[in-house]
GROMACS .gro file of C-alpha atoms in nm:
model
  392
    1UNK     CA    1  -0.655  -1.155   3.540
    2UNK     CA    2  -0.733  -0.972   3.214
    3UNK     CA    3  -0.849  -0.661   3.397
    4UNK     CA    4  -0.533  -0.672   3.614
    5UNK     CA    5  -0.309  -0.684   3.311
    6UNK     CA    6  -0.478  -0.382   3.154
    7UNK     CA    7  -0.447  -0.188   3.452
    8UNK     CA    8  -0.071  -0.264   3.484
    9UNK     CA    9  -0.029  -0.183   3.120
   10UNK     CA   10  -0.205   0.146   3.168
   11UNK     CA   11   0.013   0.220   3.479
   12UNK     CA   12   0.323   0.134   3.291
   13UNK     CA   13   0.294   0.437   3.067
   14UNK     CA   14   0.057   0.666   3.231
   15UNK     CA   15   0.234   0.706   3.571
   16UNK     CA   16   0.582   0.555   3.498
   17UNK     CA   17   0.778   0.671   3.183
   18UNK     CA   18   1.107   0.489   3.159
   19UNK     CA   19   1.291   0.829   3.210
   20UNK     CA   20   1.189   1.195   3.258
   21UNK     CA   21   1.415   1.502   3.250
   22UNK     CA   22   1.323   1.864   3.310
   23UNK     CA   23   1.556   2.160   3.291
   24UNK     CA   24   1.449   2.524   3.385
   25UNK     CA   25   1.643   2.812   3.282
   26UNK     CA   26   1.647   3.196   3.247
   27UNK     CA   27   1.857   3.432   3.032
   28UNK     CA   28   2.154   3.372   3.262
   29UNK     CA   29   2.176   3.005   3.291
   30UNK     CA   30   1.999   2.687   3.431
   31UNK     CA   31   1.799   2.737   3.741
   32UNK     CA   32   1.679   2.376   3.816
   33UNK     CA   33   1.704   2.024   3.709
   34UNK     CA   34   1.489   1.713   3.773
   35UNK     CA   35   1.549   1.379   3.641
   36UNK     CA   36   1.421   1.029   3.714
   37UNK     CA   37   1.457   0.683   3.545
   38UNK     CA   38   1.694   0.513   3.311
   39UNK     CA   39   1.875   0.622   2.996
   40UNK     CA   40   1.933   0.247   2.931
   41UNK     CA   41   1.735  -0.017   3.114
   42UNK     CA   42   1.940  -0.309   2.995
   43UNK     CA   43   2.257  -0.172   3.174
   44UNK     CA   44   2.080   0.019   3.459
   45UNK     CA   45   2.244   0.342   3.357
   46UNK     CA   46   2.047   0.640   3.506
   47UNK     CA   47   1.931   0.934   3.307
   48UNK     CA   48   2.107   1.265   3.336
   49UNK     CA   49   2.054   1.609   3.189
   50UNK     CA   50   2.375   1.566   2.991
   51UNK     CA   51   2.262   1.258   2.799
   52UNK     CA   52   2.195   1.314   2.433
   53UNK     CA   53   1.839   1.216   2.324
   54UNK     CA   54   1.671   1.209   1.973
   55UNK     CA   55   1.459   1.516   2.029
   56UNK     CA   56   1.207   1.462   1.753
   57UNK     CA   57   1.042   1.764   1.603
   58UNK     CA   58   1.211   2.020   1.815
   59UNK     CA   59   1.486   1.957   1.566
   60UNK     CA   60   1.281   2.163   1.327
   61UNK     CA   61   1.329   2.475   1.540
   62UNK     CA   62   1.693   2.416   1.535
   63UNK     CA   63   1.694   2.366   1.156
   64UNK     CA   64   1.517   2.692   1.109
   65UNK     CA   65   1.797   2.867   1.311
   66UNK     CA   66   2.036   2.745   1.038
   67UNK     CA   67   1.799   2.869   0.766
   68UNK     CA   68   1.784   3.216   0.922
   69UNK     CA   69   2.168   3.231   0.932
   70UNK     CA   70   2.175   3.174   0.567
   71UNK     CA   71   1.906   3.424   0.505
   72UNK     CA   72   2.102   3.676   0.694
   73UNK     CA   73   2.410   3.586   0.480
   74UNK     CA   74   2.212   3.649   0.154
   75UNK     CA   75   2.215   3.283   0.040
   76UNK     CA   76   1.851   3.210   0.090
   77UNK     CA   77   1.521   3.417   0.035
   78UNK     CA   78   1.217   3.319   0.252
   79UNK     CA   79   0.975   3.423  -0.010
   80UNK     CA   80   1.154   3.306  -0.330
   81UNK     CA   81   1.000   3.031  -0.528
   82UNK     CA   82   1.136   2.716  -0.387
   83UNK     CA   83   1.169   2.565  -0.728
   84UNK     CA   84   1.457   2.818  -0.796
   85UNK     CA   85   1.628   2.710  -0.471
   86UNK     CA   86   1.589   2.339  -0.547
   87UNK     CA   87   1.679   2.340  -0.914
   88UNK     CA   88   1.350   2.175  -1.022
   89UNK     CA   89   0.989   2.264  -1.036
   90UNK     CA   90   0.807   2.229  -0.695
   91UNK     CA   91   0.431   2.257  -0.751
   92UNK     CA   92   0.123   2.105  -0.608
   93UNK     CA   93  -0.027   1.935  -0.917
   94UNK     CA   94  -0.375   2.068  -0.830
   95UNK     CA   95  -0.238   2.420  -0.822
   96UNK     CA   96   0.040   2.439  -1.077
   97UNK     CA   97   0.044   2.808  -1.094
   98UNK     CA   98   0.094   2.874  -0.717
   99UNK     CA   99   0.448   2.906  -0.608
  100UNK     CA  100   0.576   2.725  -0.295
  101UNK     CA  101   0.823   2.920  -0.083
  102UNK     CA  102   1.067   2.858   0.185
  103UNK     CA  103   0.845   3.048   0.417
  104UNK     CA  104   0.553   2.809   0.338
  105UNK     CA  105   0.766   2.503   0.391
  106UNK     CA  106   0.887   2.621   0.733
  107UNK     CA  107   0.537   2.704   0.851
  108UNK     CA  108   0.353   2.381   0.713
  109UNK     CA  109   0.148   2.580   0.467
  110UNK     CA  110   0.306   2.434   0.160
  111UNK     CA  111   0.011   2.193   0.095
  112UNK     CA  112   0.251   1.889   0.136
  113UNK     CA  113   0.147   1.594   0.344
  114UNK     CA  114   0.318   1.294   0.501
  115UNK     CA  115   0.077   1.039   0.339
  116UNK     CA  116   0.325   0.924   0.074
  117UNK     CA  117   0.615   0.888   0.318
  118UNK     CA  118   0.956   1.047   0.314
  119UNK     CA  119   1.171   0.845   0.561
  120UNK     CA  120   1.215   0.555   0.315
  121UNK     CA  121   1.428   0.763   0.082
  122UNK     CA  122   1.775   0.571   0.106
  123UNK     CA  123   2.128   0.684   0.059
  124UNK     CA  124   2.173   0.755  -0.306
  125UNK     CA  125   1.789   0.800  -0.362
  126UNK     CA  126   1.618   1.123  -0.446
  127UNK     CA  127   1.349   1.292  -0.235
  128UNK     CA  128   1.199   1.430  -0.546
  129UNK     CA  129   1.068   1.088  -0.630
  130UNK     CA  130   0.832   1.095  -0.336
  131UNK     CA  131   0.667   1.414  -0.457
  132UNK     CA  132   0.556   1.226  -0.770
  133UNK     CA  133   0.318   1.037  -0.561
  134UNK     CA  134  -0.021   1.208  -0.565
  135UNK     CA  135  -0.064   1.132  -0.202
  136UNK     CA  136   0.216   1.368  -0.106
  137UNK     CA  137  -0.014   1.657  -0.193
  138UNK     CA  138  -0.331   1.816  -0.034
  139UNK     CA  139  -0.531   1.863  -0.356
  140UNK     CA  140  -0.811   2.058  -0.173
  141UNK     CA  141  -0.619   2.352  -0.049
  142UNK     CA  142  -0.363   2.578  -0.240
  143UNK     CA  143  -0.027   2.650  -0.093
  144UNK     CA  144  -0.043   2.940   0.173
  145UNK     CA  145  -0.414   2.894   0.249
  146UNK     CA  146  -0.416   2.599   0.497
  147UNK     CA  147  -0.208   2.473   0.777
  148UNK     CA  148  -0.127   2.098   0.768
  149UNK     CA  149   0.163   1.991   0.985
  150UNK     CA  150   0.382   1.761   0.758
  151UNK     CA  151   0.731   1.635   0.833
  152UNK     CA  152   0.808   1.621   0.464
  153UNK     CA  153   0.853   2.009   0.447
  154UNK     CA  154   1.176   1.981   0.638
  155UNK     CA  155   1.380   1.740   0.410
  156UNK     CA  156   1.295   1.980   0.149
  157UNK     CA  157   1.413   2.267   0.370
  158UNK     CA  158   1.745   2.067   0.420
  159UNK     CA  159   1.774   2.015   0.047
  160UNK     CA  160   1.741   2.377  -0.015
  161UNK     CA  161   2.017   2.459   0.244
  162UNK     CA  162   2.240   2.200   0.071
  163UNK     CA  163   2.194   2.351  -0.269
  164UNK     CA  164   2.253   2.699  -0.145
  165UNK     CA  165   2.589   2.616   0.020
  166UNK     CA  166   2.715   2.288  -0.146
  167UNK     CA  167   2.752   2.151   0.210
  168UNK     CA  168   2.593   1.825   0.358
  169UNK     CA  169   2.320   1.919   0.597
  170UNK     CA  170   2.448   1.748   0.901
  171UNK     CA  171   2.795   1.931   0.866
  172UNK     CA  172   2.619   2.255   0.773
  173UNK     CA  173   2.420   2.257   1.093
  174UNK     CA  174   2.747   2.205   1.293
  175UNK     CA  175   2.895   2.513   1.121
  176UNK     CA  176   2.586   2.739   1.136
  177UNK     CA  177   2.440   2.653   1.486
  178UNK     CA  178   2.575   2.370   1.692
  179UNK     CA  179   2.949   2.463   1.710
  180UNK     CA  180   2.894   2.851   1.758
  181UNK     CA  181   2.664   2.771   2.053
  182UNK     CA  182   2.931   2.520   2.194
  183UNK     CA  183   2.697   2.215   2.179
  184UNK     CA  184   2.801   1.863   2.149
  185UNK     CA  185   2.499   1.771   1.962
  186UNK     CA  186   2.456   1.620   1.614
  187UNK     CA  187   2.221   1.513   1.324
  188UNK     CA  188   2.467   1.242   1.262
  189UNK     CA  189   2.625   1.030   1.538
  190UNK     CA  190   2.958   1.047   1.358
  191UNK     CA  191   2.985   1.413   1.435
  192UNK     CA  192   2.922   1.389   1.804
  193UNK     CA  193   3.201   1.287   2.045
  194UNK     CA  194   3.260   0.929   2.143
  195UNK     CA  195   3.197   1.021   2.500
  196UNK     CA  196   2.864   1.186   2.411
  197UNK     CA  197   2.751   0.891   2.182
  198UNK     CA  198   2.824   0.661   2.473
  199UNK     CA  199   2.565   0.830   2.681
  200UNK     CA  200   2.277   0.804   2.424
  201UNK     CA  201   1.932   0.786   2.566
  202UNK     CA  202   1.777   0.457   2.446
  203UNK     CA  203   1.407   0.536   2.331
  204UNK     CA  204   1.157   0.278   2.434
  205UNK     CA  205   0.793   0.242   2.335
  206UNK     CA  206   0.499   0.233   2.585
  207UNK     CA  207   0.559  -0.148   2.623
  208UNK     CA  208   0.934  -0.082   2.732
  209UNK     CA  209   1.070  -0.220   2.412
  210UNK     CA  210   1.375  -0.032   2.269
  211UNK     CA  211   1.310   0.128   1.953
  212UNK     CA  212   1.580   0.375   1.871
  213UNK     CA  213   1.938   0.447   1.967
  214UNK     CA  214   1.994   0.106   2.150
  215UNK     CA  215   2.365   0.114   2.031
  216UNK     CA  216   2.530  -0.041   2.351
  217UNK     CA  217   2.747   0.274   2.414
  218UNK     CA  218   2.872   0.284   2.050
  219UNK     CA  219   2.809   0.492   1.749
  220UNK     CA  220   2.595   0.313   1.486
  221UNK     CA  221   2.773   0.152   1.194
  222UNK     CA  222   2.555   0.341   0.955
  223UNK     CA  223   2.394   0.660   1.068
  224UNK     CA  224   2.154   0.709   0.778
  225UNK     CA  225   1.905   0.477   0.588
  226UNK     CA  226   2.164   0.254   0.385
  227UNK     CA  227   2.163   0.253   0.005
  228UNK     CA  228   1.928   0.013  -0.179
  229UNK     CA  229   2.211  -0.236  -0.205
  230UNK     CA  230   2.265  -0.220   0.172
  231UNK     CA  231   2.592  -0.007   0.154
  232UNK     CA  232   2.660   0.300   0.359
  233UNK     CA  233   2.915   0.506   0.171
  234UNK     CA  234   2.838   0.864   0.245
  235UNK     CA  235   3.062   0.975  -0.053
  236UNK     CA  236   2.762   0.887  -0.252
  237UNK     CA  237   2.604   1.208  -0.109
  238UNK     CA  238   2.513   1.471  -0.363
  239UNK     CA  239   2.399   1.827  -0.262
  240UNK     CA  240   2.037   1.876  -0.291
  241UNK     CA  241   1.923   1.518  -0.386
  242UNK     CA  242   1.801   1.369  -0.049
  243UNK     CA  243   1.736   1.612   0.224
  244UNK     CA  244   1.576   1.343   0.436
  245UNK     CA  245   1.917   1.165   0.489
  246UNK     CA  246   1.997   1.320   0.825
  247UNK     CA  247   1.630   1.362   0.947
  248UNK     CA  248   1.614   1.749   0.976
  249UNK     CA  249   1.253   1.695   1.081
  250UNK     CA  250   1.343   1.503   1.397
  251UNK     CA  251   1.695   1.356   1.394
  252UNK     CA  252   1.882   1.602   1.622
  253UNK     CA  253   2.062   1.424   1.926
  254UNK     CA  254   2.095   1.671   2.191
  255UNK     CA  255   2.114   1.682   2.571
  256UNK     CA  256   1.850   1.860   2.786
  257UNK     CA  257   2.116   2.101   2.914
  258UNK     CA  258   2.226   2.191   2.547
  259UNK     CA  259   1.862   2.229   2.436
  260UNK     CA  260   1.825   2.488   2.728
  261UNK     CA  261   2.104   2.690   2.548
  262UNK     CA  262   1.879   2.693   2.234
  263UNK     CA  263   1.604   2.833   2.456
  264UNK     CA  264   1.845   3.088   2.604
  265UNK     CA  265   1.924   3.206   2.252
  266UNK     CA  266   1.553   3.264   2.188
  267UNK     CA  267   1.527   3.466   2.525
  268UNK     CA  268   1.829   3.654   2.415
  269UNK     CA  269   1.671   3.767   2.083
  270UNK     CA  270   1.960   3.583   1.900
  271UNK     CA  271   2.232   3.660   2.149
  272UNK     CA  272   2.395   3.427   2.410
  273UNK     CA  273   2.698   3.458   2.631
  274UNK     CA  274   2.752   3.805   2.501
  275UNK     CA  275   2.779   3.689   2.133
  276UNK     CA  276   2.522   3.731   1.863
  277UNK     CA  277   2.428   3.433   1.644
  278UNK     CA  278   2.119   3.592   1.475
  279UNK     CA  279   1.973   3.933   1.454
  280UNK     CA  280   1.684   4.005   1.682
  281UNK     CA  281   1.464   4.056   1.365
  282UNK     CA  282   1.540   3.692   1.258
  283UNK     CA  283   1.419   3.564   1.598
  284UNK     CA  284   1.105   3.783   1.554
  285UNK     CA  285   1.046   3.644   1.216
  286UNK     CA  286   1.060   3.287   1.343
  287UNK     CA  287   0.850   3.340   1.649
  288UNK     CA  288   0.583   3.556   1.495
  289UNK     CA  289   0.287   3.328   1.393
  290UNK     CA  290   0.234   3.284   1.024
  291UNK     CA  291  -0.089   3.106   1.093
  292UNK     CA  292  -0.354   3.108   1.373
  293UNK     CA  293  -0.639   2.853   1.379
  294UNK     CA  294  -0.981   2.946   1.285
  295UNK     CA  295  -1.242   2.705   1.171
  296UNK     CA  296  -1.162   2.589   0.822
  297UNK     CA  297  -0.814   2.729   0.779
  298UNK     CA  298  -0.600   2.420   0.900
  299UNK     CA  299  -0.561   2.107   1.105
  300UNK     CA  300  -0.483   2.141   1.464
  301UNK     CA  301  -0.328   1.810   1.511
  302UNK     CA  302  -0.057   1.598   1.347
  303UNK     CA  303  -0.223   1.336   1.107
  304UNK     CA  304   0.009   1.069   1.228
  305UNK     CA  305  -0.142   1.093   1.586
  306UNK     CA  306  -0.506   1.111   1.480
  307UNK     CA  307  -0.792   1.315   1.599
  308UNK     CA  308  -0.703   1.260   1.976
  309UNK     CA  309  -0.464   1.559   1.962
  310UNK     CA  310  -0.705   1.810   1.832
  311UNK     CA  311  -0.635   2.159   1.935
  312UNK     CA  312  -0.257   2.085   1.975
  313UNK     CA  313  -0.150   2.318   1.696
  314UNK     CA  314  -0.323   2.663   1.701
  315UNK     CA  315  -0.040   2.917   1.619
  316UNK     CA  316   0.270   2.848   1.423
  317UNK     CA  317   0.555   3.070   1.286
  318UNK     CA  318   0.867   2.958   1.112
  319UNK     CA  319   0.921   2.619   1.287
  320UNK     CA  320   0.807   2.769   1.609
  321UNK     CA  321   0.478   2.702   1.806
  322UNK     CA  322   0.309   2.953   2.024
  323UNK     CA  323   0.113   2.811   2.312
  324UNK     CA  324  -0.214   2.917   2.493
  325UNK     CA  325  -0.414   3.018   2.193
  326UNK     CA  326  -0.738   3.196   2.284
  327UNK     CA  327  -1.052   3.063   2.119
  328UNK     CA  328  -1.267   2.755   2.082
  329UNK     CA  329  -1.100   2.442   1.953
  330UNK     CA  330  -0.757   2.521   2.087
  331UNK     CA  331  -0.612   2.312   2.376
  332UNK     CA  332  -0.252   2.409   2.345
  333UNK     CA  333  -0.158   2.510   2.711
  334UNK     CA  334   0.011   2.240   2.906
  335UNK     CA  335   0.118   2.498   3.173
  336UNK     CA  336  -0.249   2.607   3.220
  337UNK     CA  337  -0.169   2.971   3.294
  338UNK     CA  338  -0.253   3.126   2.965
  339UNK     CA  339   0.104   3.250   2.891
  340UNK     CA  340   0.184   3.263   2.507
  341UNK     CA  341   0.522   3.057   2.541
  342UNK     CA  342   0.708   2.981   2.219
  343UNK     CA  343   0.906   2.686   2.122
  344UNK     CA  344   0.832   2.344   1.981
  345UNK     CA  345   0.707   2.007   2.088
  346UNK     CA  346   0.850   1.667   1.998
  347UNK     CA  347   0.693   1.317   1.976
  348UNK     CA  348   0.841   1.002   1.809
  349UNK     CA  349   0.971   0.657   1.911
  350UNK     CA  350   0.798   0.670   2.260
  351UNK     CA  351   0.953   1.016   2.332
  352UNK     CA  352   0.739   1.323   2.426
  353UNK     CA  353   0.927   1.651   2.456
  354UNK     CA  354   0.911   2.021   2.474
  355UNK     CA  355   1.127   2.348   2.471
  356UNK     CA  356   0.924   2.640   2.573
  357UNK     CA  357   1.025   2.988   2.658
  358UNK     CA  358   0.829   3.285   2.816
  359UNK     CA  359   1.020   3.580   2.637
  360UNK     CA  360   0.827   3.833   2.847
  361UNK     CA  361   0.955   3.705   3.174
  362UNK     CA  362   1.284   3.564   3.048
  363UNK     CA  363   1.224   3.212   3.166
  364UNK     CA  364   1.212   2.865   2.998
  365UNK     CA  365   1.192   2.497   3.032
  366UNK     CA  366   1.314   2.180   2.843
  367UNK     CA  367   1.148   1.839   2.919
  368UNK     CA  368   1.143   1.495   2.774
  369UNK     CA  369   0.999   1.160   2.883
  370UNK     CA  370   1.062   0.829   2.725
  371UNK     CA  371   0.859   0.500   2.708
  372UNK     CA  372   0.549   0.701   2.629
  373UNK     CA  373   0.244   0.591   2.411
  374UNK     CA  374   0.213   0.744   2.053
  375UNK     CA  375  -0.098   0.930   2.167
  376UNK     CA  376  -0.079   1.223   2.414
  377UNK     CA  377  -0.333   1.117   2.673
  378UNK     CA  378  -0.469   1.199   3.015
  379UNK     CA  379  -0.402   1.577   3.023
  380UNK     CA  380  -0.646   1.862   3.059
  381UNK     CA  381  -0.490   2.008   2.745
  382UNK     CA  382  -0.391   1.835   2.416
  383UNK     CA  383  -0.069   1.756   2.589
  384UNK     CA  384  -0.022   1.434   2.796
  385UNK     CA  385  -0.059   1.433   3.177
  386UNK     CA  386   0.300   1.352   3.207
  387UNK     CA  387   0.401   1.648   3.005
  388UNK     CA  388   0.163   1.873   3.203
  389UNK     CA  389   0.341   1.751   3.523
  390UNK     CA  390   0.681   1.831   3.369
  391UNK     CA  391   0.556   2.173   3.286
  392UNK     CA  392   0.571   2.263   3.652
   0.00000   0.00000   0.00000
């Protein structure tokens, strides 16, 4: 009986995610859609490519598009000391004379870690307090010398964006990226339409338990981590105090179809539907690797996931991964064809996702699967077997 239960448990995630969606596209539009399973198991609602899902770390790439718009507008400088942009001194205490720049934050070479946390910072709190914890820093490697994937980088990026504009991050991203692209997507459920929020994809863990966005067709009463007193008054927001509030590292809700438009923007070198959102040089800056793995210069896995994903990160630009890195120790090719696609992966709350484009041939794919385990298992690469199947 125990063996049977173990087999059933393994089959529940390895072969049967709660839902999968795959959208293929080229420079001109969507070319194919596959979908299977349920957006909401409790109601029996089937998944569609129009349903918004918390897309996890692919949000980092979208956040970086907003950064590059501000760089083009002259409001941000990728290579300026982030201390100037934040209004307070940002330094690794082990390397007090080494500046940390926006470029280093975006490329995970800042020497920050996730060990001290970041998601606990409530409404009215200050992200700066997290950085006082010695565990927030890699004290063995100076900024700029080592790749260490850390979500904490992106709340600081959002904080810098807020300071530069005086605008709240969720609203700023609507203005800079989401609205110009015609996307009904949001970093704050309040900014998505009621109809879109009603189609939210419920995220399930590998055991089938709902763990995120189980709102029963409604918008959540409080879209952020409430204040320490339990209140949720967003008028308490102050620019540049808590960049973690709207989860720039992973909190974007967006449909697979709309995410394909982000991919088309990359294929179009910053241009889509005859309109230019970013200069081609900005897209090139994002997609050019700032770091490529060689022994001793970085970690090839996300520390939250443990060593099982070694070889997952091997080339990284400004919030953009490049796949199919040649060389020993790299297992970053879920397609198995050696093509250096660019984009980003996502993994959180039982979701595994990807946005990948082949800029040479003008094609791309978006996928996500829900009800997945925390670890990416079963694949030939460092990606899961389910993702490898969705790649084709």
